[in-house]
């Protein structure tokens, strides 16, 4: 198929896909180091879950997006997606993830059928795990290395919000401005319905979207 997924059931192509995924993960890890230099403020204390969620979103420039595969009903599909976040002019909601994607992309084809998605983000992407002065650098799966899952519906931005979204996306990802025309580029956002966070031992915290949207860094 055009999205390159139809042959994933073949063993040879599966092994090739796994090798590509390994290379991609390593490349993403290397890209994380420069992002640490541009971190927006120090990591919030572990008792401030809303601030921690907003801190992760403000600092990360990409995420893993999980969709339900349109060509394999009920099966998950994971992909890398570039992100930015804005205050939505139409609602005043802050920290809203926005995206610039092609309708030709495999994830976009999934979303056209079922727009429920999850975004996975990690403090490990920033190269900041273990930067608290301790000798031991926690594994990305450790609860001490904060990780965040944002779930909701992947929606096209309104005309009111489009300029703000495009401006922020092109500021954080200048290469997007030179991407080829004719690829049906979409400007979208995540309409949050659940925010799941682990940043310490003791289980996950659920942050209400309305509290997340309203949080002000000056508080």
Coordinates of N, CA and C in Angstrom, one line a residue:
X1 N 0.8 -1.2 0.0 CA 0.0 0.0 0.0 C 0.9 1.3 0.0
X2 N 0.3 2.4 -0.2 CA 1.0 3.7 -0.3 C 1.7 4.0 1.0
X3 N 1.1 3.5 2.2 CA 1.7 3.9 3.5 C 2.8 2.9 3.9
X4 N 3.0 1.8 3.0 CA 4.1 0.9 3.3 C 3.9 -0.1 4.3
X5 N 2.6 -0.3 4.7 CA 2.4 -1.2 5.8 C 1.9 -2.6 5.4
X6 N 1.5 -2.8 4.2 CA 0.8 -4.0 3.8 C 1.6 -5.3 3.9
X7 N 3.0 -5.2 3.8 CA 3.8 -6.3 3.8 C 4.4 -6.6 5.2
X8 N 3.9 -6.0 6.2 CA 4.6 -6.2 7.5 C 4.4 -7.6 8.1
X9 N 3.5 -8.3 7.5 CA 3.2 -9.7 8.0 C 4.3 -10.7 7.5
X10 N 5.1 -10.3 6.5 CA 6.1 -11.2 6.0 C 7.3 -11.2 6.9
X11 N 7.9 -12.4 7.2 CA 9.0 -12.4 8.2 C 10.2 -11.6 7.8
X12 N 10.6 -11.6 6.5 CA 11.7 -10.8 6.1 C 11.5 -9.4 6.3
X13 N 10.3 -8.9 5.9 CA 10.0 -7.5 6.0 C 9.9 -7.1 7.5
X14 N 9.4 -8.1 8.3 CA 9.3 -7.8 9.7 C 10.7 -7.5 10.4
X15 N 11.6 -8.4 10.0 CA 13.0 -8.2 10.5 C 13.6 -6.9 10.0
X16 N 13.3 -6.6 8.7 CA 13.8 -5.3 8.2 C 13.2 -4.1 9.0
X17 N 11.9 -4.2 9.3 CA 11.2 -3.2 10.0 C 11.8 -3.0 11.4
X18 N 12.1 -4.2 12.1 CA 12.7 -4.1 13.4 C 14.1 -3.4 13.4
X19 N 14.9 -3.7 12.3 CA 16.2 -3.1 12.2 C 16.0 -1.6 12.0
X20 N 15.1 -1.2 11.2 CA 14.8 0.2 10.9 C 14.4 0.9 12.2
X21 N 13.5 0.2 13.0 CA 13.0 0.8 14.2 C 14.1 1.0 15.2
X22 N 15.1 0.1 15.2 CA 16.2 0.2 16.1 C 17.1 1.4 15.8
X23 N 17.3 1.5 14.5 CA 18.1 2.7 14.0 C 17.4 4.0 14.3
X24 N 16.1 4.0 14.1 CA 15.3 5.2 14.4 C 15.4 5.6 15.8
X25 N 15.2 4.6 16.7 CA 15.3 4.8 18.1 C 16.6 5.4 18.5
X26 N 17.7 4.9 18.0 CA 19.0 5.4 18.3 C 19.2 6.8 17.8
X27 N 18.7 7.1 16.6 CA 18.8 8.4 16.1 C 18.1 9.4 16.9
X28 N 16.9 9.0 17.3 CA 16.1 9.9 18.2 C 16.8 10.2 19.5
X29 N 17.4 9.2 20.1 CA 18.1 9.4 21.3 C 19.3 10.4 21.1
X30 N 20.0 10.3 20.0 CA 21.0 11.2 19.8 C 20.5 12.7 19.6
X31 N 19.3 12.8 19.0 CA 18.7 14.1 18.8 C 18.3 14.7 20.1
X32 N 18.1 13.9 21.1 CA 17.6 14.4 22.4 C 18.5 15.3 23.1
X33 N 19.8 15.1 23.0 CA 20.8 15.9 23.7 C 20.7 17.4 23.5
X34 N 20.6 17.9 22.2 CA 20.5 19.3 22.0 C 19.3 19.9 22.7
X35 N 18.2 19.1 22.7 CA 16.9 19.6 23.3 C 17.1 20.0 24.8
X36 N 18.0 19.2 25.4 CA 18.3 19.5 26.9 C 18.8 20.8 27.1
X37 N 19.6 21.4 26.1 CA 20.2 22.7 26.3 C 19.1 23.8 26.2
X38 N 18.0 23.5 25.7 CA 16.9 24.5 25.5 C 15.8 24.2 26.5
X39 N 16.0 23.5 27.6 CA 14.9 23.1 28.5 C 14.3 24.4 29.1
X40 N 13.0 24.4 29.2 CA 12.2 25.5 29.7 C 12.1 25.4 31.2
X41 N 13.0 25.9 31.9 CA 13.0 25.9 33.4 C 13.4 24.6 33.9
X42 N 13.6 24.5 35.2 CA 14.0 23.2 35.9 C 12.8 22.3 36.0
X43 N 13.1 21.0 36.2 CA 12.0 20.1 36.4 C 11.2 20.4 37.6
X44 N 9.9 20.4 37.6 CA 9.1 20.8 38.7 C 9.2 19.7 39.8
X45 N 8.8 20.0 41.0 CA 8.9 19.0 42.1 C 7.9 17.9 41.9
X46 N 8.1 16.7 42.4 CA 7.3 15.5 42.1 C 5.8 15.7 42.6
X47 N 5.6 16.6 43.6 CA 4.2 16.8 44.1 C 3.4 17.7 43.2
X48 N 4.0 18.3 42.2 CA 3.3 19.2 41.3 C 3.1 18.5 39.9
X49 N 2.1 17.7 39.8 CA 1.9 16.8 38.7 C 1.5 17.6 37.4
X50 N 0.7 18.7 37.6 CA 0.2 19.5 36.5 C 1.4 20.2 35.9
X51 N 2.3 20.8 36.7 CA 3.5 21.5 36.2 C 4.4 20.5 35.5
X52 N 4.5 19.3 36.0 CA 5.4 18.3 35.4 C 4.9 17.9 34.0
X53 N 3.6 17.7 33.9 CA 3.0 17.4 32.6 C 3.3 18.5 31.6
X54 N 3.0 19.8 32.0 CA 3.2 20.9 31.1 C 4.7 21.1 30.8
X55 N 5.6 20.8 31.7 CA 7.0 20.9 31.5 C 7.5 20.0 30.5
X56 N 7.0 18.7 30.5 CA 7.4 17.7 29.5 C 6.9 18.2 28.1
X57 N 5.7 18.6 28.0 CA 5.1 19.0 26.7 C 5.8 20.2 26.2
X58 N 6.2 21.1 27.1 CA 6.9 22.4 26.6 C 8.3 22.1 26.1
X59 N 8.9 21.0 26.6 CA 10.3 20.8 26.3 C 10.5 19.8 25.1
X60 N 9.6 18.9 24.9 CA 9.7 17.9 23.9 C 9.4 18.4 22.5
X61 N 10.0 17.9 21.5 CA 9.8 18.4 20.1 C 9.3 17.2 19.2
X62 N 9.2 16.0 19.8 CA 8.6 14.9 19.1 C 8.0 13.9 20.1
X63 N 7.2 13.0 19.6 CA 6.6 12.1 20.4 C 6.3 10.8 19.6
X64 N 5.9 9.7 20.3 CA 5.4 8.5 19.7 C 3.9 8.6 19.7
X65 N 3.3 8.4 18.5 CA 1.8 8.5 18.4 C 1.3 7.1 18.1
X66 N 0.3 6.7 19.0 CA -0.3 5.4 18.8 C -1.7 5.5 18.2
X67 N -1.9 4.7 17.2 CA -3.3 4.7 16.6 C -3.7 3.3 16.4
X68 N -5.0 3.1 16.0 CA -5.5 1.8 15.6 C -5.4 1.7 14.1
X69 N -4.7 0.6 13.7 CA -4.4 0.5 12.3 C -5.7 0.3 11.4
X70 N -5.8 1.1 10.4 CA -7.0 1.0 9.6 C -7.0 -0.2 8.7
X71 N -5.8 -0.8 8.4 CA -5.8 -2.0 7.6 C -5.7 -3.3 8.4
X72 N -5.6 -3.2 9.7 CA -5.6 -4.4 10.6 C -6.5 -4.1 11.8
X73 N -7.8 -4.1 11.6 CA -8.7 -3.6 12.6 C -8.4 -4.2 14.0
X74 N -8.3 -3.3 15.0 CA -8.1 -3.7 16.4 C -6.6 -3.8 16.8
X75 N -5.7 -3.7 15.8 CA -4.3 -3.8 16.0 C -3.7 -2.4 16.2
X76 N -2.7 -2.2 17.1 CA -2.1 -0.9 17.3 C -1.0 -0.6 16.3
X77 N -0.8 0.6 16.1 CA 0.3 1.1 15.2 C 1.0 2.3 15.9
X78 N 2.3 2.3 15.9 CA 3.1 3.4 16.6 C 4.0 4.1 15.5
X79 N 4.1 5.4 15.7 CA 4.9 6.2 14.7 C 5.5 7.4 15.5
X80 N 6.4 8.0 14.8 CA 7.0 9.2 15.4 C 6.3 10.4 14.8
X81 N 6.1 11.4 15.6 CA 5.4 12.6 15.1 C 6.1 13.9 15.7
X82 N 6.3 14.9 14.9 CA 6.9 16.1 15.5 C 5.8 17.0 16.1
X83 N 6.1 17.7 17.2 CA 5.1 18.4 18.0 C 5.6 19.8 18.3
X84 N 4.6 20.6 18.6 CA 4.8 21.9 19.2 C 3.6 22.1 20.1
X85 N 3.6 23.1 20.9 CA 2.4 23.4 21.7 C 2.1 24.9 21.8
X86 N 0.8 25.2 21.8 CA 0.4 26.6 21.8 C -0.7 26.8 22.8
X87 N -1.0 28.1 23.0 CA -2.3 28.5 23.6 C -3.3 28.7 22.5
X88 N -4.4 28.0 22.6 CA -5.4 28.1 21.5 C -6.1 29.4 21.5
X89 N -6.1 30.2 20.5 CA -6.8 31.5 20.5 C -8.3 31.3 20.7
X90 N -8.9 30.2 20.1 CA -10.3 30.0 20.2 C -10.8 29.7 21.6
X91 N -10.0 29.0 22.4 CA -10.5 28.6 23.7 C -9.7 29.1 24.9
X92 N -8.4 29.6 24.6 CA -7.6 30.0 25.7 C -6.9 28.9 26.4
X93 N -7.1 27.6 25.9 CA -6.4 26.5 26.5 C -4.9 26.5 26.2
X94 N -4.1 26.3 27.3 CA -2.7 26.4 27.2 C -2.1 25.0 27.1
X95 N -0.9 24.9 26.5 CA -0.1 23.7 26.4 C -0.8 22.6 25.5
X96 N -1.5 23.1 24.4 CA -2.2 22.2 23.5 C -1.2 21.7 22.4
X97 N -1.0 20.4 22.3 CA -0.1 19.9 21.3 C -0.7 20.1 19.9
X98 N 0.2 20.5 19.0 CA -0.2 20.7 17.6 C 0.8 20.0 16.6
X99 N 0.3 19.7 15.4 CA 1.0 18.9 14.5 C 0.9 19.3 13.1
X100 N 1.9 19.0 12.3 CA 1.9 19.2 10.8 C 2.2 17.9 10.1
X101 N 1.2 17.3 9.6 CA 1.3 15.9 9.1 C 0.7 15.8 7.7
X102 N 1.2 14.8 6.9 CA 0.7 14.5 5.6 C -0.5 13.6 5.7
X103 N -1.5 13.8 4.8 CA -2.6 12.9 4.8 C -2.2 11.5 4.2
X104 N -1.0 11.5 3.6 CA -0.5 10.3 3.0 C 0.2 9.4 4.0
X105 N 0.5 9.9 5.2 CA 1.2 9.1 6.2 C 0.3 8.0 6.8
X106 N 0.9 6.9 7.2 CA 0.2 5.8 7.7 C -0.7 6.1 8.9
X107 N -0.1 6.9 9.8 CA -0.9 7.3 11.0 C -2.1 8.2 10.6
X108 N -1.9 9.1 9.6 CA -3.0 9.9 9.1 C -4.2 9.1 8.6
X109 N -3.8 8.0 7.9 CA -4.8 7.1 7.3 C -5.6 6.4 8.4
X110 N -4.9 6.0 9.5 CA -5.6 5.4 10.7 C -6.5 6.4 11.3
X111 N -6.0 7.7 11.4 CA -6.8 8.7 12.1 C -8.1 9.1 11.3
X112 N -8.0 9.0 10.0 CA -9.2 9.2 9.1 C -10.3 8.3 9.4
X113 N -10.0 7.1 9.9 CA -11.0 6.1 10.3 C -11.3 6.1 11.7
X114 N -10.3 6.3 12.6 CA -10.6 6.4 14.1 C -9.6 7.4 14.6
X115 N -10.1 8.6 15.0 CA -9.1 9.6 15.4 C -8.8 9.6 16.9
X116 N -9.1 8.5 17.6 CA -8.6 8.4 19.0 C -7.1 7.9 19.0
X117 N -6.3 8.7 19.6 CA -4.8 8.5 19.6 C -4.3 8.7 21.0
X118 N -3.0 8.2 21.2 CA -2.3 8.5 22.4 C -0.9 9.0 22.0
X119 N -0.4 9.9 22.7 CA 1.0 10.4 22.5 C 1.9 10.0 23.7
X120 N 3.0 9.4 23.4 CA 4.0 9.0 24.5 C 5.2 10.0 24.5
X121 N 5.4 10.6 25.6 CA 6.6 11.5 25.8 C 7.4 11.1 27.0
X122 N 8.7 11.4 27.0 CA 9.5 11.0 28.1 C 10.6 12.0 28.4
X123 N 10.9 12.2 29.7 CA 12.0 13.0 30.1 C 13.3 12.5 29.5
X124 N 13.4 11.2 29.2 CA 14.6 10.7 28.6 C 14.9 11.3 27.2
X125 N 13.8 11.8 26.5 CA 14.0 12.5 25.3 C 14.8 13.7 25.4
X126 N 14.8 14.3 26.6 CA 15.5 15.6 26.9 C 16.9 15.4 27.3
X127 N 17.3 14.1 27.6 CA 18.6 13.9 28.1 C 18.8 14.4 29.6
X128 N 17.7 14.5 30.3 CA 17.7 15.1 31.6 C 17.6 14.1 32.8
X129 N 17.2 12.9 32.5 CA 17.1 11.9 33.5 C 18.5 11.7 34.2
X130 N 18.5 11.9 35.6 CA 19.7 11.8 36.3 C 20.5 13.1 36.5
X131 N 19.9 14.2 36.0 CA 20.5 15.4 36.1 C 20.2 16.2 37.4
X132 N 19.9 15.4 38.4 CA 19.6 16.0 39.7 C 20.7 15.9 40.7
X133 N 21.9 15.6 40.1 CA 23.1 15.5 41.0 C 23.4 14.1 41.5
X134 N 22.5 13.1 41.3 CA 22.8 11.8 41.7 C 23.7 11.1 40.8
X135 N 24.4 10.0 41.3 CA 25.4 9.3 40.5 C 24.7 8.4 39.6
X136 N 23.6 7.9 39.9 CA 22.9 6.9 39.1 C 21.9 7.5 38.1
X137 N 22.1 7.2 36.8 CA 21.2 7.7 35.8 C 20.0 6.7 35.6
X138 N 18.8 7.1 35.9 CA 17.7 6.1 35.8 C 17.4 5.6 34.4
X139 N 17.0 4.4 34.3 CA 16.6 3.9 33.0 C 15.4 4.6 32.5
X140 N 15.1 4.8 31.2 CA 13.9 5.4 30.8 C 12.6 4.8 31.3
X141 N 12.7 3.5 31.6 CA 11.5 2.9 32.2 C 11.3 3.1 33.7
X142 N 12.3 3.6 34.3 CA 12.3 3.9 35.8 C 11.2 4.9 36.1
X143 N 10.4 4.8 37.1 CA 9.5 5.8 37.5 C 10.2 7.2 37.8
X144 N 11.5 7.2 38.1 CA 12.2 8.4 38.4 C 12.5 9.2 37.1
X145 N 12.3 8.6 36.0 CA 12.5 9.3 34.7 C 11.0 9.5 34.2
X146 N 10.6 10.8 34.3 CA 9.2 11.1 34.1 C 8.7 10.7 32.7
X147 N 7.5 10.1 32.6 CA 6.9 9.8 31.3 C 5.5 10.2 31.3
X148 N 5.0 10.5 30.2 CA 3.7 11.1 30.0 C 2.9 10.5 28.8
X149 N 1.7 10.2 29.0 CA 0.8 9.7 27.9 C -0.4 10.7 27.8
X150 N -0.5 11.3 26.7 CA -1.6 12.2 26.4 C -2.6 11.4 25.5
X151 N -3.8 11.3 25.9 CA -4.8 10.6 25.1 C -6.0 11.5 24.7
X152 N -6.5 11.3 23.5 CA -7.6 12.1 23.1 C -7.9 12.0 21.6
X153 N -8.6 13.0 21.0 CA -8.9 12.9 19.6 C -8.0 13.8 18.8
X154 N -7.6 13.3 17.7 CA -6.7 14.1 16.8 C -7.6 14.8 15.8
X155 N -7.6 16.2 16.0 CA -8.5 17.0 15.3 C -7.8 18.0 14.4
X156 N -8.5 18.4 13.3 CA -8.0 19.6 12.5 C -8.2 20.9 13.3
X157 N -7.2 21.8 13.2 CA -7.4 23.1 13.9 C -8.4 23.9 13.1
X158 N -9.1 24.8 13.8 CA -10.0 25.7 13.2 C -9.3 26.8 12.5
X159 N -10.0 27.6 11.7 CA -9.4 28.7 11.0 C -8.8 29.7 12.0
X160 N -9.5 29.8 13.2 CA -9.1 30.8 14.2 C -7.7 30.4 14.8
X161 N -7.5 29.1 14.9 CA -6.2 28.6 15.5 C -5.1 28.3 14.6
X162 N -5.4 28.3 13.3 CA -4.4 27.8 12.3 C -3.1 28.6 12.3
X163 N -3.3 29.9 12.3 CA -2.1 30.8 12.2 C -1.1 30.6 13.4
X164 N -1.7 30.5 14.6 CA -0.9 30.3 15.8 C -0.2 29.0 15.7
X165 N -0.9 27.9 15.3 CA -0.3 26.6 15.2 C 0.8 26.5 14.2
X166 N 0.6 27.0 13.0 CA 1.6 27.0 12.0 C 2.8 27.8 12.3
X167 N 2.6 29.0 12.9 CA 3.7 29.8 13.3 C 4.6 29.1 14.3
X168 N 4.0 28.4 15.3 CA 4.8 27.7 16.4 C 5.5 26.5 15.8
X169 N 4.7 25.7 15.0 CA 5.3 24.6 14.3 C 6.5 24.9 13.5
X170 N 6.4 25.9 12.7 CA 7.5 26.3 11.8 C 8.7 27.0 12.6
X171 N 8.4 27.6 13.7 CA 9.4 28.1 14.6 C 10.3 27.0 15.2
X172 N 9.6 26.0 15.7 CA 10.3 24.9 16.4 C 10.8 23.8 15.4
X173 N 10.2 23.8 14.2 CA 10.7 22.8 13.2 C 10.8 23.5 11.8
X174 N 11.9 24.4 11.7 CA 12.0 25.2 10.5 C 12.0 24.4 9.2
X175 N 12.5 23.1 9.2 CA 12.5 22.3 8.0 C 11.1 22.1 7.4
X176 N 10.1 22.2 8.2 CA 8.7 22.0 7.7 C 8.4 22.9 6.6
X177 N 8.9 24.1 6.7 CA 8.6 25.2 5.7 C 9.1 24.8 4.3
X178 N 10.0 23.9 4.2 CA 10.6 23.5 2.9 C 10.1 22.1 2.4
X179 N 9.2 21.5 3.2 CA 8.7 20.2 2.8 C 7.9 20.3 1.5
X180 N 7.9 19.3 0.6 CA 7.3 19.4 -0.7 C 5.8 19.7 -0.6
X181 N 5.4 20.4 -1.6 CA 3.9 20.6 -1.7 C 3.3 19.4 -2.4
X182 N 2.0 19.3 -2.4 CA 1.4 18.1 -3.0 C 1.3 16.9 -2.1
X183 N 1.6 17.1 -0.8 CA 1.5 16.0 0.1 C 0.3 16.1 1.1
X184 N -0.6 17.0 0.8 CA -1.8 17.1 1.6 C -1.5 17.4 3.0
X185 N -0.8 18.5 3.3 CA -0.4 18.7 4.7 C -1.6 19.2 5.5
X186 N -1.7 18.6 6.8 CA -2.7 18.9 7.7 C -2.2 19.6 8.9
X187 N -2.9 20.5 9.4 CA -2.5 21.2 10.7 C -3.6 20.7 11.7
X188 N -3.1 20.1 12.8 CA -4.0 19.4 13.7 C -3.6 19.7 15.1
X189 N -4.5 19.3 16.1 CA -4.2 19.4 17.5 C -4.8 18.2 18.2
X190 N -4.3 18.0 19.4 CA -4.9 16.9 20.3 C -5.9 17.4 21.2
X191 N -7.1 17.0 21.1 CA -8.2 17.3 22.0 C -8.2 16.4 23.2
X192 N -7.5 16.8 24.2 CA -7.2 15.9 25.3 C -8.5 15.4 26.1
X193 N -8.4 14.1 26.5 CA -9.4 13.6 27.4 C -8.8 12.8 28.5
X194 N -7.5 12.5 28.5 CA -6.8 11.9 29.6 C -5.3 12.3 29.6
X195 N -4.8 12.6 30.8 CA -3.4 12.8 30.9 C -2.8 11.9 32.0
X196 N -1.9 11.0 31.6 CA -1.4 10.0 32.5 C 0.1 10.2 32.7
X197 N 0.5 10.3 34.0 CA 1.9 10.7 34.3 C 2.5 9.8 35.3
X198 N 3.7 9.4 35.1 CA 4.5 8.8 36.2 C 5.8 9.6 36.3
X199 N 6.1 10.0 37.5 CA 7.4 10.7 37.7 C 8.1 10.4 39.0
X200 N 7.5 9.3 39.7 CA 8.1 8.8 40.9 C 7.4 7.5 41.2
X201 N 7.9 6.8 42.3 CA 7.3 5.5 42.7 C 5.9 5.8 43.2
X202 N 5.0 4.7 43.2 CA 3.7 4.8 43.8 C 2.6 4.8 42.8
X203 N 2.9 4.6 41.5 CA 1.8 4.5 40.6 C 1.6 5.8 39.8
X204 N 0.7 5.7 38.8 CA 0.5 6.8 37.9 C -0.4 7.9 38.5
X205 N -0.3 9.1 38.0 CA -1.2 10.2 38.4 C -2.0 10.6 37.1
X206 N -3.3 10.8 37.4 CA -4.2 11.3 36.3 C -4.5 12.8 36.5
X207 N -4.1 13.6 35.5 CA -4.2 15.0 35.5 C -5.5 15.4 34.7
X208 N -6.5 16.1 35.3 CA -7.7 16.5 34.6 C -7.3 17.5 33.5
X209 N -7.8 17.3 32.2 CA -7.4 18.2 31.2 C -7.7 19.7 31.5
X210 N -8.8 19.9 32.1 CA -9.2 21.3 32.4 C -8.2 22.0 33.4
X211 N -7.6 21.2 34.3 CA -6.6 21.7 35.2 C -5.3 21.9 34.4
X212 N -4.9 21.0 33.5 CA -3.7 21.1 32.7 C -3.8 22.4 31.8
X213 N -4.9 22.6 31.1 CA -5.1 23.7 30.2 C -5.0 25.0 30.9
X214 N -5.4 25.1 32.2 CA -5.5 26.4 32.9 C -4.2 26.7 33.7
X215 N -3.3 25.7 33.8 CA -2.1 25.9 34.6 C -1.3 27.0 34.1
X216 N -0.8 27.9 35.0 CA -0.1 29.1 34.6 C 1.3 29.0 35.2
X217 N 2.4 29.0 34.4 CA 3.8 28.9 34.9 C 4.2 29.9 35.9
X218 N 3.4 31.0 36.0 CA 3.8 32.0 37.0 C 3.3 31.7 38.4
X219 N 2.4 30.6 38.5 CA 1.9 30.2 39.8 C 3.0 29.5 40.6

